[in-house]
Every structure is written in C-alpha cells, then in structure tokens.
Amino acid sequence: MKRYVVAALVTAAAVAATAVLPVTAANAAALTATDFLKANGNVLKKASGTGSTVNLRGTNIGGWLTQEDWMSPLGEFAADRTGWTVTASAGTAANALDGSGTSRWTTGANQAGGEWIRLDLGANTLFNRLTVDNTANAGQWPRALNIETSANGTTWTSVATQAGTDGLTTVKFTPQVARYVRATQTVTAATPWSVGEVNLYSDPVLFNGTHTATASASAPGTTAQMVLDGNTSTVWQTGAAQAPGQSLTIDLGRNVDMDKVLFDAGAATANDYPRIYDVFTSYDNTTWTQVASGYGSNRVTQADFQGSKNGRYLRIVSNGTSTQWWSVAEVAISSGTSLDRGGWSVVSSVGATPAAMLDGNTGTRWTTGAAQAPGQTVTVDMGALVTLNNVTTDTAKNTTDEDDWMRGYSLQLSRDGSTWSTVASGVGTRKATTIGFTAQAARYVRLTQTGSAGNWWSIGELTAGLYNDDYSLTNTMTSRFGTATTASVVGTHQDTWFTATDLDNIQATGMNFIRVPIGWNVFLNLDGTWKSNPWTKIDWVVSQAASRGIYTLIDLHTVPGGGCPWGSCGRIGPNPNGFWGSATYQNWVEDIWKKIATRYNGNPAVAGYDLINEPLIDYGEDTDDVAQKSAYYDRLYDAVRAIDADHTIFLGAFFGLDKIAPPSTYGWTNVVYEYHPYDMPNSKDWTAQNQLVTNELGGLAAKLSNPGVPILYGEYSLYYNDDVWARFMAGLNASSVSWSNWSYKVKGSADDGFAYWGLYYDNRKPVPVINSDDATTFQSKLAQFGTSNFTQNTRFVGTIAKYAGGLSTFSPTAISHTGWTATASTTAAGSSAAAGIDGANGTSWQSGQAMAGGEWYRIDMGANRTVAMVTVQTASGSKWDYPRGFTVETSLDGSTWSTSATGIAYGWKRPISIAPTTARYIRITQTGVAPQWWTIDEVTVYSSY
C-alpha cells in the first residue's frame, strides 16, 4: 500500500502571496495524484510519465536543513577560551567571557579615554581578529580602540587602531603569537562602554617565513623582507613621499589560491598607509592581473579580492600622493580554510624525513618503513596554542601509498607537550583519513597508530584546521549542550530561517519547484543511530509546498565523512573525503534512502530523490574514480527501487557528463542527470559568465540526445548579470530543461559578490559563536534571521519571476541611439559625454576625477521610449573604471525623476533590469567611492529583454 505523508488530494486554495513582487502566472493549483512526475525520454511528464511535460523551475532552500556558513547564520568558531582570565579598568570583567550576550562588562561611566579590558590567554596563542559585542546595550560601543598584545603582560605592542561600531566591532590585524591582549578605548563619548562578549579568532593566513619580498625602493635601514618577519615593530618604508607606482612584491614560492591581503602600516608610522592602493597577482612576475583597488584610510588595510585568485606573486602598488612615506610593518595573505603549516615541526617514533608530511606535496612522504604496529607515532609542534577541530592525513593518488592508511589510530592533543588528552580514535580510510573532534586549543598534536597490518604506515601530507561545516557544528554543539538542547537550538534556526511566508514568496514568483538540501545529521545522530523523529520539517515543507502547487526535490546535501572536499558537502576534507573510504558511512546513507523511499513512496508532491549532492572523489577524477562513484550510485538506486519503483532519481553529473556512468551501464531508468555550473573565480567578468551560459546552452542538444535523460541544473549563480540570468533560464525553458538557482536566501551584504545569489539578502546581525555563546544567546541570535530582517533582491526576483512561468525567449531589443544626446556632471579633457552613447567601443566618456559619489551621466533619447534594462559598460582597457554604486532614474520631462534601480556595480559591465517604464530621459548617478575615474564606454538601453 502506498503511503502518503501529505495528502495526495489537496483541494484547498493556495495561500495568497504576501510579498510585493513583479509576478505573473503564479501556480496556485494544489498538486494531486495526477501530478506525479516520471521521466519520459528526456523530459519529465505528469501522470506518472504519460501526461503533459513539466519543466521544473525554482530555487534551493539552502542553509535551512544543513549548515553552510557563508549563507546561513548557525555560527562561527572562535578561539577556545579555556583557561582565559580577564581584568579591566573598572567593573565586572568576567561578564565579557561568560558566554551570555545579556550580561555585560561596562565601564560604568562615560567614555573618557584610557578604559581597557585585558585578556590573559594562559599561554602564547595564535590569533588575528578580535570582536567586542555590545548588541544588547545599543549605543555603548567603543568610539575608538587600540589593540595591543604582549608575551609577558608588561611590554606591549599595538597591532591595530580603529573606530568602533554599534553592535559588533571587528578588529583585524596580522597574525600574533601572544599570551596577553588588551583593548583600550582612546577617545571621549557621552556614554559608557559595554561589552557583552569578547572573542578572538585565528582566520587562516599564509605563514610568511618562507616568502620573499622586494620593493620599488626602500628607505635606509629598512628592507622589503621586514614585512614578512612577523614583527610589527620592524617596518619597511619607501623613504620618499607617496607617489604613484611605488610597489611591494611578494614571492610565495608556489602557486597559491588567495582571496584577501591585509597590510599594516605599523604603530609608530600609523599615518603611512597608502592613500590609494591597487593589488595584483601573477604566475610569472611578468603578466599581472588586478584583483583589488581602493583608498587606504587607517593603519590596517584589508583588500578583498571578492573570489579566490591563484598565483605565485602578489603585488601591492601605492598609487596615491601624500607627503607621508608609505610604510608596511606586516602583510597577511588569506588562503583557504586549513591552517598554514609554515613554522610547524614534526617528529616520528620510526621512519625517516617526517618533515615531508608538511611540505605541501603528497608525492613526498613520511613512512614507517616497516609494517604497521601499535605504538608508532608522529608528533607535531605548531609553535603556539591554536584552536582546531580537524586533522587529516593524505597520500599520493594512484600509488601504493593509498593502501598505507592507518588500520587504527588515536589522536591526542596537548597544550604543553607533557599532559595529553585523547580527542578521537578509530580506523583510517584508504588514501586519506579525516579526523574530527570538538573544537579546542592545543600546541601539540600526536597521532598514534593502534592497528596492525603488513602495509607500512605512510603520510604524504598532514593538515589541520578549524572548520566550520555541518559536522563540526553539530559535534561541538552536542558536546557543549547535549543532544536535547542542541536540537532545540537548531530548531530555533529552522523555525526562523524558512516559514510558510517564505513559501508564499516563492509561489508569488511563479516557481513550481524547490530543491531542499538536507544534512545527513537531520536523520542520524553522529554515532549513526536514528533520531526519534527526523521527518517533521521535511513532511511540513512537502505538504506546504504541495498546497501551493510546488514540487519538492529531496536532496541529501551532505553525507557522513563528506562526499566532496568542501563544507557544502557537510565536512571539509581531502580528496577523496571520508565518505568514499568508509563502508560504515556508506551503509548509513543506504539506510537513510531506504527510509526516505518508504516514507514518500507514491507521494506526488515529491519530484524525486537527489541521492548525493556534488559527489566528487577527486578534482581530477579518473576512470577508476568514476567507476567507484557510479557503482555506489547504483547501490543506492537499487536500494530505492526495491521500495519505490516510481519516483524519479536524480544523479549528479558533477564536473561533466564524463564523471558518471551512462544509464545503460547499470540499466537505470526514470533518472535525471544534474549539473551545477559555476565560474566563481571570474564572478566580476560579464564575458566569463556569459560564456558559461553559452557553453551550457550549446551543449544541451547533445546531452538531451545522449544519454537521453532529463536534465536539472540544480545549482548555479551568474552573479549581478540580469541579462545572462535571463538568457540562461530562457534557453533552459526552451529545451524543457529544469532549473533551480542557488539560493532563496543568503545573509551576505549588498557589497558582497555572493549576495546576489539570494532572492533575499543582506542581514548583518551577529551570528552565534559556536564554541563560546551559551544556548540562550545562541537562540536569541538565530531568532534575528527571519526573512523580514532581510532585503528583497527586487531586480533578481523580477528576473526570476519573468522566466518562472515558462517564458522561453530572450530577445533583448536595444533602442537605437539615433537622436540621443548626453550630458554629464563633469567631463575629462579629451573626452565627451557623447562618446558614451556613440555605439563605438573604445571611445569613452570619462568623469576626469576620482569617484566620490554624486557624479551623474544623463541621456536624452529624444522621445518617449519603453525602458526595461540599462547596461553600463566600461572600455576593455579600463575595466576598473566601473561605478562602485549606482542609482538609475527615469523622467518624462527631464525635471521630475523616478528612481528605477539602486545598487552596487560589480565589474566592468553591469546590466541593470528595471520594471518596464516609459521615459525620455535616463540619469545614472555614481554613488560609490573609488580612486579611479568613472568611465563609460557605452550605455545600452533595452525596451524589452
């Protein structure tokens, strides 16, 4: 007998949409038994595959039933505060370390300058960020802070000075190894200073000890190498007033993924920050790619590349003018999520060259040189206390080393090298072993081999990190709060992040589909036992979506051990991650799918079963990897089909069709192949994003022909390019290919490249500190992340709604420039406003001054026109001259103006969709700040798209 968790026959009308959206064709009919989907050839059809064709068009409910830290607010890890003590200039300082956001340390008097709070960390500790939170005491933030560190509590070094902010004040600085930290408030204000909680963090940055630096010039007694020596008291200086072209170049010695660089002018030379900076990366020290630009305004400057950039060399150029010299005391380069192991040392009880496991190359190894036997050890000294929750060992791919994994292990941590605590034990997995444990501080790591085998024990690389992924979050929360309270905290998040109102919003766009990413630990406890009732939220969303005419795809987004190396798969780790070498984990997942299939068998509201999100065994998957992955897919397929013969099964053709077996290999039927195309490194390049769409649409015919199964583009983002989004969705609709963008909601701010991924975005409330906040504080913070506290991404929502109803054409109609005239607020000598509308690439209008906000460019089209999109483009040779922010206004008479769009620019070409309006005049106002001139190569206006 088929079991229906939601009613198969729902007759109630759908709940009316509450959001104000530019929508048409919302599907208000509830799903019934006749809506059951199955594959028929290369399309999905109703009536179990015999009815009308259905193209699924929707979004992902990311960050709801699984953690992804960049998007959802479940928290971040701070430094372990075990053993810390705190003193202050006045008041009850201990309140700043008690985990409660409501208790506070306060000065008890108005800020006069000189108030301080001091931490004793108990031992030298690595950190590079400090936060003080006054959220519960609005207005009582520190007006200015000086952060100092000390090894002995007597001699202090200033590492950062900056203004505070109301709420959470975050101070970033170069990595420090110190026992004491002091935050001093330095100015006056007519209010006390209060701190609910103070925390330290160690964000991963590269160890500079192996890098080299050169400079365009150096003052006598200073060298460029001083920016890498770990001492903020030694400072490189230009020895001359700031002038354009002064440069500092760092050779990392190897290609590295970088995403930020922080540089500190130094305490004694705090005013010697660059007035204008530009940052470049290079592979060869010859050809350079610009990755950041801006104004310096404080002794510590952080340049964000807005995406990872690879290279061996990094160059910072001072392009401003000032009577001050340019000085740099230290540089810190952000890279990845693992701790940089430079400066670590390692010894082993047996074998030679243990340092090989820290050299960045799995092809060089440490090995016992003898059969595995209990008691063999490797011991790492990290040089200072570091908070971590993961240790990984890895070996070279396709070598005999893959079989030299630990047959048993015990992992111990120590603060002093004498007293040890065991934090994990178990059995390793082939090639790579990931060992997770509760976040805690240690200086020493000891890994002991506890099994026996004829194989040697070999380690190509040993890495460690403080990872914020679904597993680590659950592990630490459960350890701190227990199972019941953890469930309550997570429940607060789930009840807040996504509600019936959010389904109303989705329905209002006309979408007929949601993909619901679910973590494996929604179903199971960390030990693999089943939770008492894991179905409540899944049943609820399936039922509520069905009543609104929306299908649900059940997506097992994370698997135990991690099905890929990224946090989005539930656990950060190596290639392959822990899932692929663990028979136990694979058994757990099979059991999960058996129970899902049993529960939702016959349910027409369920579009299907997405077995594993983004399965990836290796970045360079070979034939053996693909065979292993496909064989496990077949195992899950068979397990589901033994229970549920009818639901469509979705399989990840991740990284390409050649990364999964054809359906004929195993006799798979009623399956969909799923793709997730992203080009994250080139997020700001319209051409790259447009080419991605061209490639995907161009390949559809071949994919639909062979292997001839339906396709789902289950995740993708095209950033701020409304026209590229439109072309992609139109093309997919035209081929009856299903899609679900990533994602419904993200917490990123409007100036973050990842913010445009969300239909709702921009919530800057403080997130919980996973290993510090008490449960009450945890829940109170999570309660601030309801959608009403987010901003609707109106232009993105409008673009999605335009195609959610099935529109399959993208025919942008550009308005002829004939008869147009242009004027501007300022115009550089040698350019003209007319050059921005002359239809010729390479001739440009230029503002003639650095962007300061308020610059405008106005077009008179000569007659009233329908305006639906405005594209602002800079010349190919001046791609950094794009407006950093914009307001687009329209007018019928040139006097009365209506605002049609506001936002940030994001790269050299910015298509801006607006609600279609009639206008003769268009005014574009630049609202940001940047050292470049504002340049317009061409403005194109479309009457439709």
PDB file of N, CA, C and O in Angstrom, residues 478 495 546 631 800:
ATOM      1  N   THR A 478      26.787  19.528  20.295  1.00  0.00           N
ATOM      2  CA  THR A 478      26.347  18.375  21.079  1.00  0.00           C
ATOM      3  C   THR A 478      27.226  18.191  22.304  1.00  0.00           C
ATOM      4  O   THR A 478      26.744  17.880  23.408  1.00  0.00           O
ATOM      5  N   ASP A 495      12.978  27.027  12.485  1.00  0.00           N
ATOM      6  CA  ASP A 495      11.675  27.682  12.581  1.00  0.00           C
ATOM      7  C   ASP A 495      11.740  29.148  12.152  1.00  0.00           C
ATOM      8  O   ASP A 495      10.700  29.748  11.842  1.00  0.00           O
ATOM      9  N   ALA A 546       3.209  21.540  -1.601  1.00  0.00           N
ATOM     10  CA  ALA A 546       2.200  20.894  -2.439  1.00  0.00           C
ATOM     11  C   ALA A 546       0.914  21.693  -2.492  1.00  0.00           C
ATOM     12  O   ALA A 546       0.271  21.815  -3.537  1.00  0.00           O
ATOM     13  N   ALA A 631      29.286   3.058  -9.209  1.00  0.00           N
ATOM     14  CA  ALA A 631      28.886   1.794  -8.579  1.00  0.00           C
ATOM     15  C   ALA A 631      28.129   2.059  -7.278  1.00  0.00           C
ATOM     16  O   ALA A 631      27.149   1.360  -6.967  1.00  0.00           O
ATOM     17  N   ILE A 800      13.854  36.400 -12.098  1.00  0.00           N
ATOM     18  CA  ILE A 800      13.426  35.011 -11.882  1.00  0.00           C
ATOM     19  C   ILE A 800      11.949  34.863 -12.215  1.00  0.00           C
ATOM     20  O   ILE A 800      11.539  33.916 -12.905  1.00  0.00           O
TER      21      ILE A 800
END
